[in-house]
Amino acid sequence: MSAQELRSDLAREAPALWADISTIAQKCVSTIIDNLARKSSHERFPKTVNDPVWGTIELFPWEVAILDSPLVQRLRGISQLGLASYVYPGASHSRLEHILGVIETAQRMMNALERNADNHRHFGKDKDPAVPAISLLDRHSIRLGALLHDIGHGPYSHVTEMLLYKCFPEEFAKAEKVLRHHFRDVTKIAPSETIAVLLVLSEEMGRVFEHPHFEAVSEAHRLPAAIACRILGSRSNLYAGYLSGVISGPIDADKIDYMARDSYHSGFPVGLDFNRLISKLEVIIITPENAPNAELQERAQTAGGRSYEMGISLSGLGAYEQMIMGRALLYDRLYYHHKVRAAEHMLQRLIGVATEETGRRLTLSGYFALFSETEYLSVWSGFVRSPEIDSGGARSKRIGGALLTRQVYNRAACIAARFLGGLDGLPRGEREDTRQLQWDGLVTILRSDKGADDFAAEIFALARQLGGAIPELSAVATNLTLEEILVDFPINKAKLGRGNDLLTRTEAGRVVPPNLFFDAEKWSLAYEHQKLVGHVFAPLSSVPLVALASRIALFMRFGVVMGADADNAAKTTGVVSADWIRKAAEAALCSAECAEALTTEKPVLLQMRSNDLRIPADWSVDDPDIARRLAEGFRDAIPGGLPAGARKGVIDTLFDLMTFVEMIEKSGEFTARTELAEKTLQQELKKHLRSREVPVTEGSEIGGGETDLVVYDKVLIENKSRDLTTDPFESGLDYPFQARRYSIALLRRVSFVVLSYRPSTETSLLPLTARIRVSRINGVPEDHAEVRVVVPWGTGVPSKAKAPR
Amino acid sequence: MDRLHDVARLLISSLVLAKDTEGKRIPTSHGLLDKAIQDSLAYFPAWAKEEIHMADSRVGLRCVEVPEILGWAQAAELTSAPNPYYREMELNASPYVAGVLLKRLGVSVNEGRELGQALLRSIEHSKQQLGEVAVAAGGTVSC
C-alpha cells in the first residue's frame, strides 16, 4: 500500500473532508517549506528547550521546521485542559507545551525499550539475537507522530470535537473505515485524530516530508503512512513491532505526559511514578509456546516463530496501577469537575446559539484559524469582530459574557441512578426492577445531545409557567432564557479507553495480561461509574426556580424522583419549599401524584404486573394470556410505572369496565339499538358502576365534560360513541386529554375510553376478551397509557346468543 | 448517534435470559467476550452489527467497542459496579427487566435468548481453548 493509494481512497470516500483538510494544510505548509529551504537539516544543530515536567527536551532540525509553522504554533493558543482553568487557575498550559512533552516521553520510552531489546539479545537463558532494533524510520515516525498527534484539535478541544465531526459525519465515518482497512490494529479513532492523520497524509505534508532538506530518514516516502500509524496506535509500517503503542496504547507517551503535566499545572497531585513506569517497559517475546491466546500464537507462527510486543515487567505493575488509578482521580477531580462541565456546556451552548443567530455553521477550516481560544470566545460572543469567523448576537453575548467573567452556572439538580428515590418501601426484587426500568427510560432519552436539549427546553417552559403561579419566583422566571438551562449527562461524553491491551511476562516465561492480582482498569471504570453524575445547570439567581422545575419535569417526563442525596450533591437541600410544590399543583403544573412524590418518601411508582390485575374468571379461562397482555401494555406505555396511589384505582377500574362489557353482552342491552348516543352510554355505565358501589361522579358536576365520569376520585373515563366502524381500536381516533381541564388532580398518565361502536363487518364484532386493550399514546411529552374498552351495539344478535370467542 | 447503549442493553438482556437465573457472572478479560461477540454476530440484529468492529490488536482479537459497551451496561445499572473480582461482570438485571428491554429494542425474547446462548457457548469454548493454550505454556488460566 502506497501513500498515493491511501490518498486516492480517502479522496474518493471522503471528498469534502479531504478537500477541507487540503485547504488547511495548504495554509500551513508554505511556512514549513520556507523553514526547510533556508538550510539543510544537517547544517543545523538539535535545539534544546526547557520544560517544567521533563527538564529539557531536545528537538531535531526538521522537527523545529514543522514546529515553527502555523500547523503547530496554532496549538499555543489551545489549552490542554479547556476551561479547567476556571477551577484550577494554574491549569492554563497549552497543547503546544504538551506535544513537546510527548516527544520527550516517547524518546525516553524508546530508550528504555531499546535498552531492554539489547538485553534480550545478550542476556538470559532465552536470549534472542533477532529482537529487532529500532530503525531510523521507527524512531522518527514516532517523534513526528508525537509532534503532530494533536494538530487535529480545534479551540477548546473536546468541546468542539463533536462539532468538527458534525461538519461531515458520514465522511468521517468513511475516512475511519479507510484507515482501519489500510492499517492493522486500529481501534477507536477520535475525530481530532482523524483530522491529524488526514493532515499528515495530505499531498501538502507529503511535500514537506520529501523535501530534500527534511533528511530525517532516507525512506521519506514512507513517513506519512508511518506517522499516521503511530498516531493511531497501529502495528503497520513498523520495523520494531513492539513500538506500536508508544504514542497511542495502554501505556503511551500521550497519557504519561498529560497526566504528569496536568497534575503539575493544576496543583492536583496524583503520585504518578513515570520514571519507574518507563524504566519497566519491556519487549515481550511471543512464541507459539508461550502465547496467551490463539491469535497471538498464530501471529508468532506467521512471523517465523517469534513476534514482539511492548509490555511491562512484573515489577512495573505497581507503577502501571498507579497510572490507571491516577487517571481515574484526574477525570473525577479535574476533567469532570462540575464547574468545568458547566463551563464547557455553556461554551457548547454559546456556539450553538451563535450558529442560530448568524444562520451559518462554522466550517472545518473555521476551527483552524490562527486564533487563541479566548479570541474565539470573544468573537463568538460578539465582543470582537473578525472577517474570518461570524459573531453571534445578543443571546450569544449573554452567555459569552457570563463565561468571560466566570459567572459559570450552578447545579440546580443532580441526576444519577443511585439518587433515584421513593423506592425504599418496595420488596427488594421489585425495587431493583423498578429502578433499572426507570433509569433505562431516562438514559435512553438523555444519552443524546438532542434528548438533553429537549429536556432542558421542557424545564424552561415549566419554569416560566411556575413564575406565573408562584409570586416569589415571578421576577426570576421572567428574566430566565432558554439558553441558561443546561442538561449535562456525562455518560455520553465519557471516553472509555481500551484497557488491558498490555502484556507481561511471568517468571516462568508465560505471556499474560497484567491483571494477575487486581484489574486496575476495571477498578477505574467502577470508580468513574460511581462518580459520574448528570446535572441541570442554571445561573445562580435562578437555581431555586430551576430546581423546582427540574424536579417536576423529571417526574412528569420520566416518572422519577431524585432523593435527598441528590439535593446534597447539588447543594440544593431546602431550596425548594413544599409550599411552592403545593402552588404548582394548584395551578395544574404538577399532578397530585407528582406533588405527593416530591414531598414524601413513600414508593412513588410501581410496575403493573400480570398477577396484580383482576380479571373476571371466565375471561381468564377463555384467554389465559389476557392479564400478561394488558400488563405488557401498561409497561410499554408507562415504562416508569404507575403512581402508587393511583395503581389500585386503575386496577379496580379495569375490572369494573370488564364487568360492564360482560353485563352489556349478557343482557343484550345494546343489541337491538339503531342508534346510541354518548350520553346514553354514559348513563348505562354510571348505573352499572353505582350498582357495584363504585364512587362515581359526573364530569359536568365538577366542571368537566358532559360525557366524562370520574371514578375513585381520580380516574377519568371518557365515553364515546361511533356508528359503523371496522376497527374500534384504530389509532386515528384522537381524543383530547380532558383531564387537563379539570381543576381537581386526576390521574394523568392513564386515560380510560369507553367506546361504543356499530360493527361494520362480522369480524369487527370482537370476542369479549379482545374488547379491552392498553396502548401507548404518542405525540405527548409524558408517557401516557390509554385503556380502551369497546362495546358493540346494533348487532341484531338475540340477547341469549353468545359473542364469538 | 451511535447506539452502543442499545447494544449494551441487548447484550446484557440476552445473557440474562440465556442464563435464566440472576446474579451470574460473565468474563470480561482475556478477550473472551470479544471473541464471543464475533462468533455470535449472526444472531445480532442488523442495527447492532453496524455498531460493532473487530480489530486484530496487539494482544489478540478485540472488539473495539467492548469497553464502551461495558461502560454503558454499568452506567445503566444492568451490571454490577464495583465488581470485586474485576475479571468478570455480574449481571444485575432480572429476566423481567431483560424482557422489557428487549421489547423496547424490537427484539423478541426468543431471539434474545438465542443470542445469549450463542454468546455463552462461545465463551465456554474460548475458556477451554484458553486453558489448553495456558497448559501448553506450562500454566493455568483463571477467568
PDB file of C-alpha atoms in Angstrom, chain A residues 180 184-188 233-235 244-246 248-250 286 288-297 299 309-310 417-418 429 432-441 443-444 447-449 489 491-492 494 496-503 508-510 513 515-519 522-523 525-527 529-530 607-609 632 635-636 638-640, chain B residues 1-7 9 22 27-31 34-35 38 51 53-89 91-101 103-105 109 129-142:
ATOM      1  CA  ARG A 180      -8.977   0.705   9.509  1.00  0.00           C
ATOM      2  CA  ARG A 184      -3.766  -3.035  11.372  1.00  0.00           C
ATOM      3  CA  ASP A 185      -4.894  -2.876  14.963  1.00  0.00           C
ATOM      4  CA  VAL A 186      -6.720   0.444  14.746  1.00  0.00           C
ATOM      5  CA  THR A 187      -9.361   0.681  17.448  1.00  0.00           C
ATOM      6  CA  LYS A 188     -11.317   3.787  18.429  1.00  0.00           C
ATOM      7  CA  GLY A 233      -1.528   3.055  17.502  1.00  0.00           C
ATOM      8  CA  SER A 234      -1.354   0.691  14.544  1.00  0.00           C
ATOM      9  CA  ARG A 235       1.207  -2.102  14.177  1.00  0.00           C
ATOM     10  CA  SER A 244       3.304   0.339  18.101  1.00  0.00           C
ATOM     11  CA  GLY A 245       1.791   1.645  21.324  1.00  0.00           C
ATOM     12  CA  VAL A 246       4.320   4.365  22.163  1.00  0.00           C
ATOM     13  CA  SER A 248      -1.287   5.541  21.336  1.00  0.00           C
ATOM     14  CA  GLY A 249      -1.567   2.495  23.515  1.00  0.00           C
ATOM     15  CA  PRO A 250      -2.270   1.305  27.061  1.00  0.00           C
ATOM     16  CA  ILE A 286       5.851 -14.099  21.993  1.00  0.00           C
ATOM     17  CA  PRO A 288       3.726 -20.199  19.747  1.00  0.00           C
ATOM     18  CA  GLU A 289       4.571 -21.941  23.014  1.00  0.00           C
ATOM     19  CA  ASN A 290       4.072 -19.035  25.416  1.00  0.00           C
ATOM     20  CA  ALA A 291       1.319 -17.128  23.577  1.00  0.00           C
ATOM     21  CA  PRO A 292      -1.717 -16.402  25.798  1.00  0.00           C
ATOM     22  CA  ASN A 293      -4.270 -16.972  23.041  1.00  0.00           C
ATOM     23  CA  ALA A 294      -4.745 -18.497  19.613  1.00  0.00           C
ATOM     24  CA  GLU A 295      -4.421 -15.196  17.725  1.00  0.00           C
ATOM     25  CA  LEU A 296      -1.013 -14.378  19.178  1.00  0.00           C
ATOM     26  CA  GLN A 297       0.052 -17.982  18.666  1.00  0.00           C
ATOM     27  CA  ARG A 299       0.891 -14.342  14.716  1.00  0.00           C
ATOM     28  CA  GLU A 309       5.115  -6.506  21.572  1.00  0.00           C
ATOM     29  CA  MET A 310       5.537  -3.796  24.184  1.00  0.00           C
ATOM     30  CA  ALA A 417     -29.189   6.100  39.283  1.00  0.00           C
ATOM     31  CA  ARG A 418     -28.064   5.909  42.882  1.00  0.00           C
ATOM     32  CA  GLY A 429     -36.663  -7.655  43.636  1.00  0.00           C
ATOM     33  CA  GLU A 432     -34.323  -3.300  41.585  1.00  0.00           C
ATOM     34  CA  ASP A 433     -36.575  -3.938  38.608  1.00  0.00           C
ATOM     35  CA  THR A 434     -38.326  -0.601  39.011  1.00  0.00           C
ATOM     36  CA  ARG A 435     -35.037   1.246  39.480  1.00  0.00           C
ATOM     37  CA  GLN A 436     -33.496  -0.269  36.374  1.00  0.00           C
ATOM     38  CA  LEU A 437     -36.532   0.341  34.186  1.00  0.00           C
ATOM     39  CA  GLN A 438     -36.946   3.890  35.426  1.00  0.00           C
ATOM     40  CA  TRP A 439     -33.281   4.594  34.860  1.00  0.00           C
ATOM     41  CA  ASP A 440     -33.349   2.934  31.453  1.00  0.00           C
ATOM     42  CA  GLY A 441     -36.197   5.192  30.355  1.00  0.00           C
ATOM     43  CA  VAL A 443     -30.879   7.282  29.993  1.00  0.00           C
ATOM     44  CA  THR A 444     -32.425   6.404  26.646  1.00  0.00           C
ATOM     45  CA  ARG A 447     -27.956   9.987  26.317  1.00  0.00           C
ATOM     46  CA  SER A 448     -28.097  12.134  23.177  1.00  0.00           C
ATOM     47  CA  ASP A 449     -27.425  15.865  22.927  1.00  0.00           C
ATOM     48  CA  PHE A 489     -25.500  13.938  31.092  1.00  0.00           C
ATOM     49  CA  ILE A 491     -22.357   9.270  30.196  1.00  0.00           C
ATOM     50  CA  ASN A 492     -22.489  10.241  26.577  1.00  0.00           C
ATOM     51  CA  ALA A 494     -17.134   9.788  28.945  1.00  0.00           C
ATOM     52  CA  LEU A 496     -13.578   4.957  27.943  1.00  0.00           C
ATOM     53  CA  GLY A 497     -10.230   3.914  26.599  1.00  0.00           C
ATOM     54  CA  ARG A 498      -9.250   0.442  25.591  1.00  0.00           C
ATOM     55  CA  GLY A 499      -7.574  -1.027  28.597  1.00  0.00           C
ATOM     56  CA  ASN A 500      -5.539  -4.096  29.276  1.00  0.00           C
ATOM     57  CA  ASP A 501      -4.098  -4.200  25.773  1.00  0.00           C
ATOM     58  CA  LEU A 502      -0.887  -4.873  27.553  1.00  0.00           C
ATOM     59  CA  LEU A 503       1.206  -7.927  28.188  1.00  0.00           C
ATOM     60  CA  ALA A 508       8.124 -18.997  34.137  1.00  0.00           C
ATOM     61  CA  GLY A 509       8.215 -17.238  30.792  1.00  0.00           C
ATOM     62  CA  ARG A 510       4.468 -17.192  30.123  1.00  0.00           C
ATOM     63  CA  PRO A 513      -2.298  -9.800  30.585  1.00  0.00           C
ATOM     64  CA  ASN A 515      -4.242  -8.366  35.797  1.00  0.00           C
ATOM     65  CA  LEU A 516      -2.760 -11.198  37.796  1.00  0.00           C
ATOM     66  CA  PHE A 517      -3.929  -9.921  41.154  1.00  0.00           C
ATOM     67  CA  PHE A 518      -6.048  -6.852  40.529  1.00  0.00           C
ATOM     68  CA  ASP A 519      -7.560  -5.331  37.428  1.00  0.00           C
ATOM     69  CA  LYS A 522     -11.855  -2.301  35.722  1.00  0.00           C
ATOM     70  CA  TRP A 523     -11.430  -0.653  39.119  1.00  0.00           C
ATOM     71  CA  LEU A 525     -14.234   2.092  35.353  1.00  0.00           C
ATOM     72  CA  ALA A 526     -16.147   1.215  38.505  1.00  0.00           C
ATOM     73  CA  TYR A 527     -14.821   4.349  40.209  1.00  0.00           C
ATOM     74  CA  HIS A 529     -19.232   4.968  37.197  1.00  0.00           C
ATOM     75  CA  GLN A 530     -19.817   5.680  40.858  1.00  0.00           C
ATOM     76  CA  GLN A 607     -44.817  -1.546  37.793  1.00  0.00           C
ATOM     77  CA  MET A 608     -48.019  -3.209  36.654  1.00  0.00           C
ATOM     78  CA  ARG A 609     -47.535  -6.961  36.680  1.00  0.00           C
ATOM     79  CA  GLU A 632     -47.350  -5.518  28.973  1.00  0.00           C
ATOM     80  CA  ARG A 635     -45.283  -1.389  30.762  1.00  0.00           C
ATOM     81  CA  ASP A 636     -44.821  -0.333  27.175  1.00  0.00           C
ATOM     82  CA  ILE A 638     -45.520   3.912  31.012  1.00  0.00           C
ATOM     83  CA  PRO A 639     -42.098   2.358  31.472  1.00  0.00           C
ATOM     84  CA  GLY A 640     -41.554   4.177  34.753  1.00  0.00           C
TER      85      GLY A 640
ATOM     86  CA  MET B   1     -25.505   8.945  17.065  1.00  0.00           C
ATOM     87  CA  ASP B   2     -24.027   5.557  17.898  1.00  0.00           C
ATOM     88  CA  ARG B   3     -26.207   3.048  19.622  1.00  0.00           C
ATOM     89  CA  LEU B   4     -23.744   1.423  21.940  1.00  0.00           C
ATOM     90  CA  HIS B   5     -26.101   1.972  24.839  1.00  0.00           C
ATOM     91  CA  ASP B   6     -28.659  -0.091  22.946  1.00  0.00           C
ATOM     92  CA  VAL B   7     -26.050  -2.763  22.185  1.00  0.00           C
ATOM     93  CA  ARG B   9     -28.999  -3.370  26.729  1.00  0.00           C
ATOM     94  CA  GLU B  22     -29.970 -13.781  38.130  1.00  0.00           C
ATOM     95  CA  PRO B  27     -15.949 -12.890  31.947  1.00  0.00           C
ATOM     96  CA  THR B  28     -14.711  -9.577  30.606  1.00  0.00           C
ATOM     97  CA  SER B  29     -10.981 -10.247  30.451  1.00  0.00           C
ATOM     98  CA  HIS B  30      -8.736 -12.237  28.114  1.00  0.00           C
ATOM     99  CA  GLY B  31     -10.784 -11.199  25.086  1.00  0.00           C
ATOM    100  CA  ASP B  34     -14.808 -10.012  22.346  1.00  0.00           C
ATOM    101  CA  LYS B  35     -14.486 -13.426  20.732  1.00  0.00           C
ATOM    102  CA  GLN B  38     -17.546 -12.096  16.928  1.00  0.00           C
ATOM    103  CA  GLU B  51     -22.073  -0.708  15.663  1.00  0.00           C
ATOM    104  CA  HIS B  53     -16.000  -3.679  14.770  1.00  0.00           C
ATOM    105  CA  MET B  54     -13.349  -6.284  15.396  1.00  0.00           C
ATOM    106  CA  ALA B  55      -9.643  -5.459  15.434  1.00  0.00           C
ATOM    107  CA  ASP B  56      -6.551  -7.613  15.356  1.00  0.00           C
ATOM    108  CA  SER B  57      -4.969  -5.862  18.331  1.00  0.00           C
ATOM    109  CA  ARG B  58      -1.512  -6.177  19.797  1.00  0.00           C
ATOM    110  CA  VAL B  59      -2.882  -8.617  22.378  1.00  0.00           C
ATOM    111  CA  GLY B  60      -5.158 -10.623  20.084  1.00  0.00           C
ATOM    112  CA  LEU B  61      -8.670 -10.310  18.729  1.00  0.00           C
ATOM    113  CA  ARG B  62     -10.625  -7.451  20.274  1.00  0.00           C
ATOM    114  CA  CYS B  63     -13.998  -5.846  19.727  1.00  0.00           C
ATOM    115  CA  VAL B  64     -13.280  -2.138  19.509  1.00  0.00           C
ATOM    116  CA  GLU B  65     -16.492  -1.176  21.264  1.00  0.00           C
ATOM    117  CA  VAL B  66     -16.403  -3.602  24.211  1.00  0.00           C
ATOM    118  CA  PRO B  67     -15.065  -1.114  26.785  1.00  0.00           C
ATOM    119  CA  GLU B  68     -17.768   1.374  25.877  1.00  0.00           C
ATOM    120  CA  ILE B  69     -20.464  -1.306  25.819  1.00  0.00           C
ATOM    121  CA  LEU B  70     -19.447  -2.478  29.275  1.00  0.00           C
ATOM    122  CA  GLY B  71     -19.349   1.127  30.426  1.00  0.00           C
ATOM    123  CA  TRP B  72     -22.902   1.682  29.225  1.00  0.00           C
ATOM    124  CA  ALA B  73     -24.037  -1.557  30.857  1.00  0.00           C
ATOM    125  CA  GLN B  74     -22.587  -0.342  34.119  1.00  0.00           C
ATOM    126  CA  ALA B  75     -23.985   3.166  33.715  1.00  0.00           C
ATOM    127  CA  ALA B  76     -27.405   1.692  33.009  1.00  0.00           C
ATOM    128  CA  GLU B  77     -27.148  -0.354  36.241  1.00  0.00           C
ATOM    129  CA  LEU B  78     -27.535  -3.593  34.330  1.00  0.00           C
ATOM    130  CA  THR B  79     -24.238  -4.954  35.604  1.00  0.00           C
ATOM    131  CA  SER B  80     -22.646  -4.573  38.981  1.00  0.00           C
ATOM    132  CA  ALA B  81     -20.157  -1.947  39.971  1.00  0.00           C
ATOM    133  CA  PRO B  82     -17.777  -2.188  41.658  1.00  0.00           C
ATOM    134  CA  ASN B  83     -17.057  -5.773  40.823  1.00  0.00           C
ATOM    135  CA  PRO B  84     -14.832  -7.339  43.471  1.00  0.00           C
ATOM    136  CA  TYR B  85     -13.227  -9.777  41.056  1.00  0.00           C
ATOM    137  CA  TYR B  86     -12.821  -7.359  38.136  1.00  0.00           C
ATOM    138  CA  ARG B  87     -12.247 -10.058  35.537  1.00  0.00           C
ATOM    139  CA  GLU B  88     -15.949 -10.637  35.327  1.00  0.00           C
ATOM    140  CA  MET B  89     -19.101  -8.616  35.402  1.00  0.00           C
ATOM    141  CA  LEU B  91     -25.439  -9.422  35.612  1.00  0.00           C
ATOM    142  CA  ASN B  92     -27.828  -7.326  37.692  1.00  0.00           C
ATOM    143  CA  ALA B  93     -30.967  -7.365  35.609  1.00  0.00           C
ATOM    144  CA  SER B  94     -33.800  -9.789  36.235  1.00  0.00           C
ATOM    145  CA  PRO B  95     -35.410 -11.822  33.443  1.00  0.00           C
ATOM    146  CA  TYR B  96     -38.393  -9.488  33.800  1.00  0.00           C
ATOM    147  CA  VAL B  97     -36.291  -6.397  33.108  1.00  0.00           C
ATOM    148  CA  ALA B  98     -34.428  -8.201  30.326  1.00  0.00           C
ATOM    149  CA  GLY B  99     -37.715  -8.988  28.595  1.00  0.00           C
ATOM    150  CA  VAL B 100     -38.885  -5.394  28.834  1.00  0.00           C
ATOM    151  CA  LEU B 101     -35.612  -4.032  27.474  1.00  0.00           C
ATOM    152  CA  LYS B 103     -39.161  -5.412  23.739  1.00  0.00           C
ATOM    153  CA  ARG B 104     -38.098  -1.779  23.728  1.00  0.00           C
ATOM    154  CA  LEU B 105     -35.384  -2.686  21.232  1.00  0.00           C
ATOM    155  CA  VAL B 109     -37.466 -12.827  23.944  1.00  0.00           C
ATOM    156  CA  GLN B 129      -9.149 -23.165  24.338  1.00  0.00           C
ATOM    157  CA  LEU B 130      -7.518 -20.614  26.603  1.00  0.00           C
ATOM    158  CA  GLY B 131      -6.981 -23.308  29.180  1.00  0.00           C
ATOM    159  CA  GLU B 132      -5.395 -25.567  26.572  1.00  0.00           C
ATOM    160  CA  VAL B 133      -3.091 -22.796  25.416  1.00  0.00           C
ATOM    161  CA  ALA B 134      -2.176 -21.969  29.004  1.00  0.00           C
ATOM    162  CA  VAL B 135      -1.499 -25.591  29.902  1.00  0.00           C
ATOM    163  CA  ALA B 136       0.672 -25.970  26.816  1.00  0.00           C
ATOM    164  CA  ALA B 137       2.618 -22.932  28.000  1.00  0.00           C
ATOM    165  CA  GLY B 138       3.082 -24.514  31.391  1.00  0.00           C
ATOM    166  CA  GLY B 139       0.486 -22.729  33.428  1.00  0.00           C
ATOM    167  CA  THR B 140      -3.213 -22.281  34.109  1.00  0.00           C
ATOM    168  CA  VAL B 141      -5.646 -19.507  33.499  1.00  0.00           C
ATOM    169  CA  SER B 142      -8.481 -18.351  35.688  1.00  0.00           C
TER     170      SER B 142
END
